Coordinates of C-alpha atoms and ligand atoms in Angstrom, one line a residue:
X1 CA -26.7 35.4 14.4
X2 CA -26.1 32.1 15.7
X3 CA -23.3 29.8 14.4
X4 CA -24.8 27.4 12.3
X5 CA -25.9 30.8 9.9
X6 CA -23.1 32.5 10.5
X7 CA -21.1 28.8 9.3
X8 CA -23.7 29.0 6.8
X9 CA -23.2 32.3 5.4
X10 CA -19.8 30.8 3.7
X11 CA -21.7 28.5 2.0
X12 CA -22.0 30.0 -1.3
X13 CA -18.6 31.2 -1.7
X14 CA -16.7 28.0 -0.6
X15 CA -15.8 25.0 -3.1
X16 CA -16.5 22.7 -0.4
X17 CA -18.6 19.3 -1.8
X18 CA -22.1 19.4 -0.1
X19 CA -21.8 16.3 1.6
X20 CA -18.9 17.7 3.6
X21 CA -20.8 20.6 4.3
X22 CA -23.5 18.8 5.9
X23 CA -21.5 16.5 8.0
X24 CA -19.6 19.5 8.8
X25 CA -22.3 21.8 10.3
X26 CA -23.8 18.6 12.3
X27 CA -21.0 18.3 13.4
X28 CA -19.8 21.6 14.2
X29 CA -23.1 22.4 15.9
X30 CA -22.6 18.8 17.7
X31 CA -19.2 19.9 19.3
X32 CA -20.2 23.4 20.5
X33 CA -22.4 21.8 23.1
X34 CA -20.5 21.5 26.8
X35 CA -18.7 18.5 27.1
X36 CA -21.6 16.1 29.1
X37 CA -24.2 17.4 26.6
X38 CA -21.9 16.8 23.6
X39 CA -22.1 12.9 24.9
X40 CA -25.6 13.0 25.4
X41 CA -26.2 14.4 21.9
X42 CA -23.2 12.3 19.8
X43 CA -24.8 9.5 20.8
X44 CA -29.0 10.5 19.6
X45 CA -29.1 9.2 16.1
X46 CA -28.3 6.1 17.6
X47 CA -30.6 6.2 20.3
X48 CA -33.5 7.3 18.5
X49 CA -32.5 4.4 15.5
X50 CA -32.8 2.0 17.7
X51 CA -36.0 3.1 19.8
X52 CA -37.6 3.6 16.3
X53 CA -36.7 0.0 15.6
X54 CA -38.5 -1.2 18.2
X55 CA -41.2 0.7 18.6
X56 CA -42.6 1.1 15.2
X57 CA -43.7 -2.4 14.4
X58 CA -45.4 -2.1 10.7
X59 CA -44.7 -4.8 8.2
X60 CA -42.8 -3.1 5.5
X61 CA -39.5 -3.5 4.9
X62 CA -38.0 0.3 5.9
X63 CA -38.7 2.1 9.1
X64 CA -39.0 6.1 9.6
X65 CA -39.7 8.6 11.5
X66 CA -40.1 12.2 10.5
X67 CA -36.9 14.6 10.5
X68 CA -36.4 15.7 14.0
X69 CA -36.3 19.8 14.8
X70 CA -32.9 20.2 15.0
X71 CA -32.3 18.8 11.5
X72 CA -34.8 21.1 10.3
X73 CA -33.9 23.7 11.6
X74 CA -29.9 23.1 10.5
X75 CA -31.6 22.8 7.1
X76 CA -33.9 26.4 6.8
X77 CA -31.0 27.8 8.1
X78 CA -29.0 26.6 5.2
X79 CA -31.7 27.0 2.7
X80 CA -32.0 30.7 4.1
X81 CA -29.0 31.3 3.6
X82 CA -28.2 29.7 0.6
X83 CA -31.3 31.1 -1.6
X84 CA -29.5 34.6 -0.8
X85 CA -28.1 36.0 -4.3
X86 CA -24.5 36.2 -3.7
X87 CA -22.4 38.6 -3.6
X88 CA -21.4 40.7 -6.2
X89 CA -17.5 40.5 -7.7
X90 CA -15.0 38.8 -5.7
X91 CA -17.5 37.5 -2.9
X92 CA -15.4 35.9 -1.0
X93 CA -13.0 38.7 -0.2
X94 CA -15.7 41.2 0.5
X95 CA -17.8 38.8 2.7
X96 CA -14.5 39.0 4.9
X97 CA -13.5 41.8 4.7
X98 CA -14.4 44.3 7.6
X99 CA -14.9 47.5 5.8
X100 CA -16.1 46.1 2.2
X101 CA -18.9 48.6 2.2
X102 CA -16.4 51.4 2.2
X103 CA -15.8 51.9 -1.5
X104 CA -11.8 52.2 -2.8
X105 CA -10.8 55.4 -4.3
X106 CA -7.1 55.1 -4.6
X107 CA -7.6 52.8 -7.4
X108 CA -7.3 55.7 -9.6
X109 CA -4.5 57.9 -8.7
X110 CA -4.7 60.7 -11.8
X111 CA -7.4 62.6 -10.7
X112 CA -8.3 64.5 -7.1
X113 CA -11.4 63.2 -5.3
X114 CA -13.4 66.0 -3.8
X115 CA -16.4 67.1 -2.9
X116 CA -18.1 67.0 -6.4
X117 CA -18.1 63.5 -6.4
X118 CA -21.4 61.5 -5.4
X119 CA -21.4 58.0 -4.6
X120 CA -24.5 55.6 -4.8
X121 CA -24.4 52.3 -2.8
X122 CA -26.3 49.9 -5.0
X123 CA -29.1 48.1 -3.0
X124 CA -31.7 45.8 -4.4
X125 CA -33.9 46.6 -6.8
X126 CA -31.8 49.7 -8.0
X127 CA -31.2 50.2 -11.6
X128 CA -28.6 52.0 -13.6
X129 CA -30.7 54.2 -14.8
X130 CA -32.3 54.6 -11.4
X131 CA -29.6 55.8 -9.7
X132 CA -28.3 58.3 -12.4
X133 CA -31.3 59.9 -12.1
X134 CA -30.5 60.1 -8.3
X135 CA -27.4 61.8 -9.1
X136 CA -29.0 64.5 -10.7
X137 CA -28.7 63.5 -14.6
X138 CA -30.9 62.4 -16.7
X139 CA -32.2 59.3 -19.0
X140 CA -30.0 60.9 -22.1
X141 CA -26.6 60.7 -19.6
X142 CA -27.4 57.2 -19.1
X143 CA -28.2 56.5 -23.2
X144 CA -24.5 57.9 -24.1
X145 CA -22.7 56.7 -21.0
X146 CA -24.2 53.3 -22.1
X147 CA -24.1 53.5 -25.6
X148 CA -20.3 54.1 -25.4
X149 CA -19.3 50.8 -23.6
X150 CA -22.0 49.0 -25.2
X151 CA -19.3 46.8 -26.6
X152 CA -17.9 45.7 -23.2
X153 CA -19.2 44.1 -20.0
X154 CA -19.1 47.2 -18.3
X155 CA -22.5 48.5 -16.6
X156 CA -24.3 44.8 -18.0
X157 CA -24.5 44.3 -14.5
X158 CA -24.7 46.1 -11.1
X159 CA -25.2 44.3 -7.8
X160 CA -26.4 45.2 -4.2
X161 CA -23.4 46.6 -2.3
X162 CA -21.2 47.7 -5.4
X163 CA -20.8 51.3 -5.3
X164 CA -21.8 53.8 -8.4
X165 CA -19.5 56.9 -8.0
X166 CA -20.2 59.9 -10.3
X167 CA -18.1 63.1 -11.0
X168 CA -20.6 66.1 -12.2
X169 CA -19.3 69.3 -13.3
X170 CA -21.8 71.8 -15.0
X171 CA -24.5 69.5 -14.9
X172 CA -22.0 67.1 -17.0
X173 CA -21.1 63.8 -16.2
X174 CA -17.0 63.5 -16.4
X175 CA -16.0 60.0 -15.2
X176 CA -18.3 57.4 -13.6
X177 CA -16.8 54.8 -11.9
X178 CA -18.2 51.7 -10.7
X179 CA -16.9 49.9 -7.6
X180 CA -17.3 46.4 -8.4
X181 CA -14.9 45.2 -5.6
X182 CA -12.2 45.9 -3.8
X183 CA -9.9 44.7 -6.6
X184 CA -12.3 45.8 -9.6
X185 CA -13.2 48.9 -10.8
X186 CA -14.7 50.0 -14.2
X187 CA -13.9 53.9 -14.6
X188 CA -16.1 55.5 -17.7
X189 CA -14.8 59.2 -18.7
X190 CA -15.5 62.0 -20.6
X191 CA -14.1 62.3 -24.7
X192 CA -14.7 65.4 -26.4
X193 CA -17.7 63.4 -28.1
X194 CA -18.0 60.4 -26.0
X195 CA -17.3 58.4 -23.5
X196 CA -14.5 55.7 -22.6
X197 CA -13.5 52.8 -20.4
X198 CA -10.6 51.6 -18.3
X199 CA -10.8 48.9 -16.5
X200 CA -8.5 48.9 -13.2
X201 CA -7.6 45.3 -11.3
X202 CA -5.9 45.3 -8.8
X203 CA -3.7 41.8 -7.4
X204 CA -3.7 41.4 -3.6
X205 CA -0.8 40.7 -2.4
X206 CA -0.7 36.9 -0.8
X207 CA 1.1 35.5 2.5
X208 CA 1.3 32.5 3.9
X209 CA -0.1 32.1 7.7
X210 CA 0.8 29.0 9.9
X211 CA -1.6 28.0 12.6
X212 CA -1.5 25.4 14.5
X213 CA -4.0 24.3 18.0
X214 CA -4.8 21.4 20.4
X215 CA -8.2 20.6 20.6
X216 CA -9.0 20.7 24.5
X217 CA -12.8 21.3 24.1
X218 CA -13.9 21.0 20.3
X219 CA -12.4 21.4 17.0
X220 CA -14.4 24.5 16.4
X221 CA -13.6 26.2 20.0
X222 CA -10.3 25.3 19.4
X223 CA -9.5 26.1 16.0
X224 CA -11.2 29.5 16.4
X225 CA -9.3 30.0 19.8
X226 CA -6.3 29.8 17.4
X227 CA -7.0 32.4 15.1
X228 CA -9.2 30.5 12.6
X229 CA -11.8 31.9 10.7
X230 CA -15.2 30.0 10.5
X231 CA -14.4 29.6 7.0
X232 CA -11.1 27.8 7.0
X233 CA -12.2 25.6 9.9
X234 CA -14.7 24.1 7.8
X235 CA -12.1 23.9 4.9
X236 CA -9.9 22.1 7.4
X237 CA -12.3 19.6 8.7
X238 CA -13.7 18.9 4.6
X239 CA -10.3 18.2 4.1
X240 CA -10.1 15.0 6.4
X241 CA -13.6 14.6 6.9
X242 CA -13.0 11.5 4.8
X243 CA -11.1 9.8 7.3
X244 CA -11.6 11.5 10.4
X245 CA -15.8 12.3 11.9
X246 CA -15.5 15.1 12.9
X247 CA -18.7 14.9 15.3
X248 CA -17.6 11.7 17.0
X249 CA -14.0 10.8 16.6
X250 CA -12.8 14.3 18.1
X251 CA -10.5 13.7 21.6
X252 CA -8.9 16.3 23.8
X253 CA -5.4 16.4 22.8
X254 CA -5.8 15.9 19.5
X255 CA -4.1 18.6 17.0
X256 CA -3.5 20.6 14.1
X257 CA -1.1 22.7 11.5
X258 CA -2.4 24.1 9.3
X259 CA -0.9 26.7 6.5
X260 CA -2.9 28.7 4.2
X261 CA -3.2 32.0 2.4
X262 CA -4.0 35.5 3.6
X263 CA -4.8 38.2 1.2
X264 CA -3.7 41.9 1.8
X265 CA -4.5 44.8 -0.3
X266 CA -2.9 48.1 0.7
X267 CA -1.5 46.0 4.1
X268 CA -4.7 45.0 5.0
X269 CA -5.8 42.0 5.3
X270 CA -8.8 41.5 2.7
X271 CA -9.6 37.6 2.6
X272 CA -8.4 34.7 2.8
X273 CA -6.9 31.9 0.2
X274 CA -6.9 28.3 0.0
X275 CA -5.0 26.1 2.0
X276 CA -1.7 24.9 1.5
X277 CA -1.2 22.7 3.5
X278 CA -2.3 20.6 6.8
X279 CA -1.9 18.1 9.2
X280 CA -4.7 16.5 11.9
X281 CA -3.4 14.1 14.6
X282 CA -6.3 12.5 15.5
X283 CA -5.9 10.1 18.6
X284 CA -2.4 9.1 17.6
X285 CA -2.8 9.0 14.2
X286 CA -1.5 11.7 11.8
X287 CA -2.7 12.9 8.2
X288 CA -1.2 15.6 6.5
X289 CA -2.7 16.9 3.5
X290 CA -1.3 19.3 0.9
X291 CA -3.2 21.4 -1.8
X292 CA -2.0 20.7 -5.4
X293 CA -2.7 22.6 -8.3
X294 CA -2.3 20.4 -12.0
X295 CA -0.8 21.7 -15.1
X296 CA -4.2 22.2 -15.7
X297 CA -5.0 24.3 -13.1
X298 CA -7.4 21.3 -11.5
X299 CA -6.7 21.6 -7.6
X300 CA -7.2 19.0 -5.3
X301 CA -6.2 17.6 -2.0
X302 CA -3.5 14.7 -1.5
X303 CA -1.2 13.0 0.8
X304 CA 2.5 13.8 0.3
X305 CA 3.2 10.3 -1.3
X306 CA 0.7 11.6 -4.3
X307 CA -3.0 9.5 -2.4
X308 CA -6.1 11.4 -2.6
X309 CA -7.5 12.4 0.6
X310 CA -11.1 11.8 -1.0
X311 CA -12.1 8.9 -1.4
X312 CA -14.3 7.3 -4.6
X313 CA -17.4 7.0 -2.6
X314 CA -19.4 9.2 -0.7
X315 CA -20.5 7.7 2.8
X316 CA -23.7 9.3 2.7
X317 CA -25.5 9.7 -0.4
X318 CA -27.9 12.3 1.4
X319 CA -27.7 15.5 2.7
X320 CA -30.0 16.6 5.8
X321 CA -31.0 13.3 6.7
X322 CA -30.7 11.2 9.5
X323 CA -29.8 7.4 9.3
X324 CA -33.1 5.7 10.0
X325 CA -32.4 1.6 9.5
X326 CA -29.0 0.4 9.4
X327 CA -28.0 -2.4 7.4
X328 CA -28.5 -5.5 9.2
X329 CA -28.5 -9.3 8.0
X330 CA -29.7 -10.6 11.3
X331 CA -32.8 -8.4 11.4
X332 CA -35.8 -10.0 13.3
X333 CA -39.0 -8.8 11.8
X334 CA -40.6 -6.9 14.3
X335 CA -44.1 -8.1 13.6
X336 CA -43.4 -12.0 11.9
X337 CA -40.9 -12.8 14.0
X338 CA -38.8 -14.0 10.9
X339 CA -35.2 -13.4 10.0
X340 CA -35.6 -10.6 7.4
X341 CA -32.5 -9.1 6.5
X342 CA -32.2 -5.2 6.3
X343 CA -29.2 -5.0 3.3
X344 CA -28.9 -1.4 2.6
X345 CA -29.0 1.8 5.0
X346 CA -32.0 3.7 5.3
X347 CA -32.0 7.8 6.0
X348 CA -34.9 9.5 6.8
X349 CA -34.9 12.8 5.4
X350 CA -38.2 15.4 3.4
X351 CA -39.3 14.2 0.4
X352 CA -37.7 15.9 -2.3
X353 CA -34.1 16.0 -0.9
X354 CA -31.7 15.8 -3.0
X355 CA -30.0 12.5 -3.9
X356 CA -26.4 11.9 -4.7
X357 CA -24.8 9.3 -6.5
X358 CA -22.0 8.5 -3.8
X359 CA -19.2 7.9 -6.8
X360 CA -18.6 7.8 -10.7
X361 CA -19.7 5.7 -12.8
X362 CA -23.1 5.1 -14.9
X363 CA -26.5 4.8 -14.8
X364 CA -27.7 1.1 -15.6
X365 CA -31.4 1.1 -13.9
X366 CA -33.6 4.0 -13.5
X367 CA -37.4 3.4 -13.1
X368 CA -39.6 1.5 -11.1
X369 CA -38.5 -1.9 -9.1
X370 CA -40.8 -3.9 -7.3
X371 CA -40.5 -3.0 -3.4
X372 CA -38.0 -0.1 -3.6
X373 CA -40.6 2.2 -6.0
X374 CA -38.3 4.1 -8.1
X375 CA -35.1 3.0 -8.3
X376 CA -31.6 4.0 -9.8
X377 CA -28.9 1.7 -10.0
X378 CA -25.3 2.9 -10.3
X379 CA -22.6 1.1 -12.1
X380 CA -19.1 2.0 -10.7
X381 CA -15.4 0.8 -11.0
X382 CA -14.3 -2.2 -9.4
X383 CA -17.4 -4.0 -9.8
X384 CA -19.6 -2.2 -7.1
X385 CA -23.0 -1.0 -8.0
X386 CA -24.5 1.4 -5.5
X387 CA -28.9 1.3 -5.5
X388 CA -31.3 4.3 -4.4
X389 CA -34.8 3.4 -3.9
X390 CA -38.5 5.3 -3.0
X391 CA -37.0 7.8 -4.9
X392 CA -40.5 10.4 -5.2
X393 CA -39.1 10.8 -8.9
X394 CA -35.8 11.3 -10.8
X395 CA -33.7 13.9 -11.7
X396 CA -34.3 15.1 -15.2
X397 CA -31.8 14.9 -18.0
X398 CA -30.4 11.4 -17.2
X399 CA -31.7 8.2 -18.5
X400 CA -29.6 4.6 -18.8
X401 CA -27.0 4.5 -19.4
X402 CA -25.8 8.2 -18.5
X403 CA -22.4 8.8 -16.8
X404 CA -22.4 10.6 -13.1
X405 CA -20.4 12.5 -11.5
X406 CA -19.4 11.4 -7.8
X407 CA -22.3 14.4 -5.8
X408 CA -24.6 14.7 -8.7
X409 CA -27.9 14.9 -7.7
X410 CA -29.7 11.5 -9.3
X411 CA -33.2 11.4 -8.1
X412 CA -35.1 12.7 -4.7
X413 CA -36.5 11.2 -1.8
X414 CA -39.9 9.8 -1.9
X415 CA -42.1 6.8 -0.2
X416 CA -42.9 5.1 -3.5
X417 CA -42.8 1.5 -3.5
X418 CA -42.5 -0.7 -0.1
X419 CA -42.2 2.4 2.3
X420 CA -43.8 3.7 5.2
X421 CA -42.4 7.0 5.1
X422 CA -40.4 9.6 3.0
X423 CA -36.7 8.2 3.0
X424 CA -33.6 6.3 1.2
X425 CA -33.0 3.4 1.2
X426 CA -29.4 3.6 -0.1
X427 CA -27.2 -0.1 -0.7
X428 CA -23.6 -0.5 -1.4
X429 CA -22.6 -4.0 -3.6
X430 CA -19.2 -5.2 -4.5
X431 CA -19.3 -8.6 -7.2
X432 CA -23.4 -8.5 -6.4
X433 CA -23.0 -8.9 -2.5
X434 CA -24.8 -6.1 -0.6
X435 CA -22.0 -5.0 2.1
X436 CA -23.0 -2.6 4.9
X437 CA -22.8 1.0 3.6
X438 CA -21.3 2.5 6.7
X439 CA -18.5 0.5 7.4
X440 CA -17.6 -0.6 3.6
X441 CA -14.3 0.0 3.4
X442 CA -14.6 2.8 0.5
X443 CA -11.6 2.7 -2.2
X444 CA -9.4 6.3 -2.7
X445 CA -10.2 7.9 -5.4
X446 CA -8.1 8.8 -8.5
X447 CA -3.9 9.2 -7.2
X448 CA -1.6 11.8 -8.9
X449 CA -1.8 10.9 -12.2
X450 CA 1.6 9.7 -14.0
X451 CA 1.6 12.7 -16.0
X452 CA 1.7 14.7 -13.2
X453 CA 3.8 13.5 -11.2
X454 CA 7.3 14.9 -11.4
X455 CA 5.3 18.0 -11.0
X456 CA 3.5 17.2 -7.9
X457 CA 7.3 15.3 -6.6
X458 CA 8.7 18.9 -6.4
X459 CA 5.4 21.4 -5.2
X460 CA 5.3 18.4 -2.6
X461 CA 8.5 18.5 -1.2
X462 CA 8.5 21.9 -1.1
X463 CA 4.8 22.4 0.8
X464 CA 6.2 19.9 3.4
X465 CA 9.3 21.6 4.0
X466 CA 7.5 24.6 4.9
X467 CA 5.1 22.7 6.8
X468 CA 7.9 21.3 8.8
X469 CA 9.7 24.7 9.1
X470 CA 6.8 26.4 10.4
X471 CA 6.0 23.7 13.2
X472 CA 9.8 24.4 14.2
X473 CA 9.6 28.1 14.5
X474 CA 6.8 27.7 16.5
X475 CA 8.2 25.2 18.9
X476 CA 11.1 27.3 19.4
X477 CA 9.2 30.3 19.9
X478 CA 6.7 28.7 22.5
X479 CA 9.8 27.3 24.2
X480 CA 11.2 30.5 24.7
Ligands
LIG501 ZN1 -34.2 0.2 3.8

């Protein structure tokens, strides 16, 4: 399996925003290359931007080329992954967990497991009924077994990799219990006339691990050389991907803490949690990050003084795509010879990806405009509209006027309008002046609110404590 689908398998069970997850995997795959190819390859996008510039001379406003192979490859290797159902009960854990297939039997202590008991893996395309016919009973079993929970959520639903374990005596079915996890089990037994349920959960028990690395080849070598799962590397690097790119501003020497939560069921490790807390120095510079959970329950990622480590706006409003035309007010027409300035950032990308609106706020045009084809116009805070144009057609369900969500999907790529190609052409305006999308200097978004903050004061000081505490224990015990 190579990385970028083994990154990719996490996909569905992580929280992560999708932007983050696709500057995360160019990146990561960026990084893994040797050093002198990592160069050579950091510096492509601009290399082929500005060959592309030069060499295709048409007379429309927006240049493009198609999506090179790497990208698309990165991206069927995502959607490969991705379009696989997920995994049944607590994915997460099981996807991590060595020996998931090996069903748990000591969740129910009262009764001896021998040989009489049969146990049916479910795979796909297996039904209940299916598999009780497997185990040697018959449609009428599966009527009164079903019948008696028919009230619950038990047996609703069985998925591939759950395991279906039945205890027969006389040809009678005496408790059935399906596996749905590690931590979940429904167990369905025998009444003198029917049948009933018990549902078992069971609570892993959670530590905290510390980690903490210097990045002498890449942030993925070296995280994982510390002990850090594919998973909580990307975590990590979605964390400060708003302030640190990870693909370019990486240099040896940088480093990391990092503290986060480790799951253990019977004193094994079963999965892991969210992270707690973490810190990248990155060329001098260091962030620190801590995870903190509202009176709510909302969770989210902020700096110890209470700052949001996101920030309102999305740099890039596309996933999978690949900046084609940068914004440029100086831009000589390549055919005319004129001064015609480029104002927004193009990305070249398939028609029919996905387009985000980069932060809150509403919908105030959506529909055809002149040269950009079809259009929407976002209205945000702080008097900044953001515009997404050749748009092949819109997302349905919004309409003027509509509020969005910072990542919702708005419309999808197109070459309608003024365009030579499939792409987006994507502009950024504070007070009605178009600024350069890339280097914009994007506002934080929402802080700790008031509300919450005598909360946040205290889980803050405390997260940082440990933070700090850790770091010491592991300087003294390197120094030893
Ligand atoms: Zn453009």
């Amino acid at each position: 399996m190579s990385t970028v689908q083994h990154i990719a398998k996490f996909f569905p069970t992580t929280h992560l925003a999708a932007a983050a997850i696709c500057t995360l995997v160019i990146g990561t795959t960026l990084v893994l290359l040797p050093e002198s190819n990592a160069q050579q390859t950091q510096s492509l996008p601009v290399t082929i931007n500005e060959d592309t510039a030069s060499a295709v001379t048409d007379i429309l406003e927006d240049n493009d080329i198609a999506v090179n192979a790497t990208q698309t490859e990165l991206q069927l290797a995502l959607v490969e992954t991705a379009t696989t159902p997920p995994a049944a009960g607590s994915a997460d854990i099981e996807q991590l967990s060595d020996d998931a297939d090996k069903p748990v039997r000591m969740v129910v202590e009262n009764i001896p497991l021998e040989d009489e008991w049969k146990d049916f893996k479910v795979s796909n395309g297996d039904s209940l009924s299916g598999i009780f016919l497997k185990a040697g009973l018959t449609a009428t079993d599966v009527y009164r077994v079903t019948n008696a929970v028919k009230d619950t959520k038990a047996l609703t639903r069985i998925y591939p990799g759950q395991t279906l374990s039945f205890l027969i005596k006389n040809d009678q079915l005496v408790q059935l219990r399906h596996i749905k996890s590690q931590l979940d089990t429904a167990v369905i037994s025998k009444t003198e006339d029917s049948y009933i349920l018990e549902e078992h959960t069971r609570k892993p028990e959670t530590l905290q691990r510390f980690v903490n690395g210097t990045i002498n080849n890449s942030l993925f070598l070296d995280a994982q050389q510390a002990g850090l799962s594919n998973r909580m590397i990307m975590e990590l690097a979605a964390i400060f991907g708003w302030d640190i790119d990870f693909a370019l501003d990486i240099r040896k020497g940088d480093s990391f803490n990092i503290v986060y939560e480790e799951k253990f069921l019977d004193g094994k490790m079963i999965g892991e949690g969210n992270i707690l807390s973490a810190q990248f120095t990155n060329r001098g510079d260091t962030f620190t990050a801590l995870r903190f959970t509202d009176s709510k329950g909302k969770s989210s990622y902020y700096t110890p003084d209470g700052k949001s480590m996101r920030k309102a706006f999305l740099r890039t409003p596309i996933d999978f795509a690949r900046i084609s035309s940068r914004f440029n007010l100086k831009r000589k027409h390549p055919v005319l010879k004129t001064t015609r300035p480029h104002r927004g950032t193009d990305y070249a990308a398939r028609t029919g990806t996905p387009i985000k609106s980069s932060g809150d706020g509403k919908i105030i045009w959506r529909g055809k405009k002149g040269g950009y084809g079809n259009a929407v116009i976002v209205q945000h805070g702080g008097n900044i509209t953001t515009l997404y144009a050749h748009m092949s057609k819109f997302k349905k369900g919004q309409r003027v006027g509509k509020r969005v969500k910072q990542g919702q999907v708005i419309g999808y790529v197109g070459s309608t309008g003024l365009s030579s190609g499939p792409h987006l052409h994507y502009e950024f305006r504070v007070n009605g002046v178009h600024k350069n999308s890339q280097t914009v200097k994007l506002p934080q978004a929402n802080p700790v609110p008031k509300s919450e903050r005598k909360l946040f004061n205290k889980v803050a000081a405390d997260v940082v404590a440990k933070l700090e505490s850790y770091k010491a224990t592991q300087l003294a015990s390197t120094a030893n």
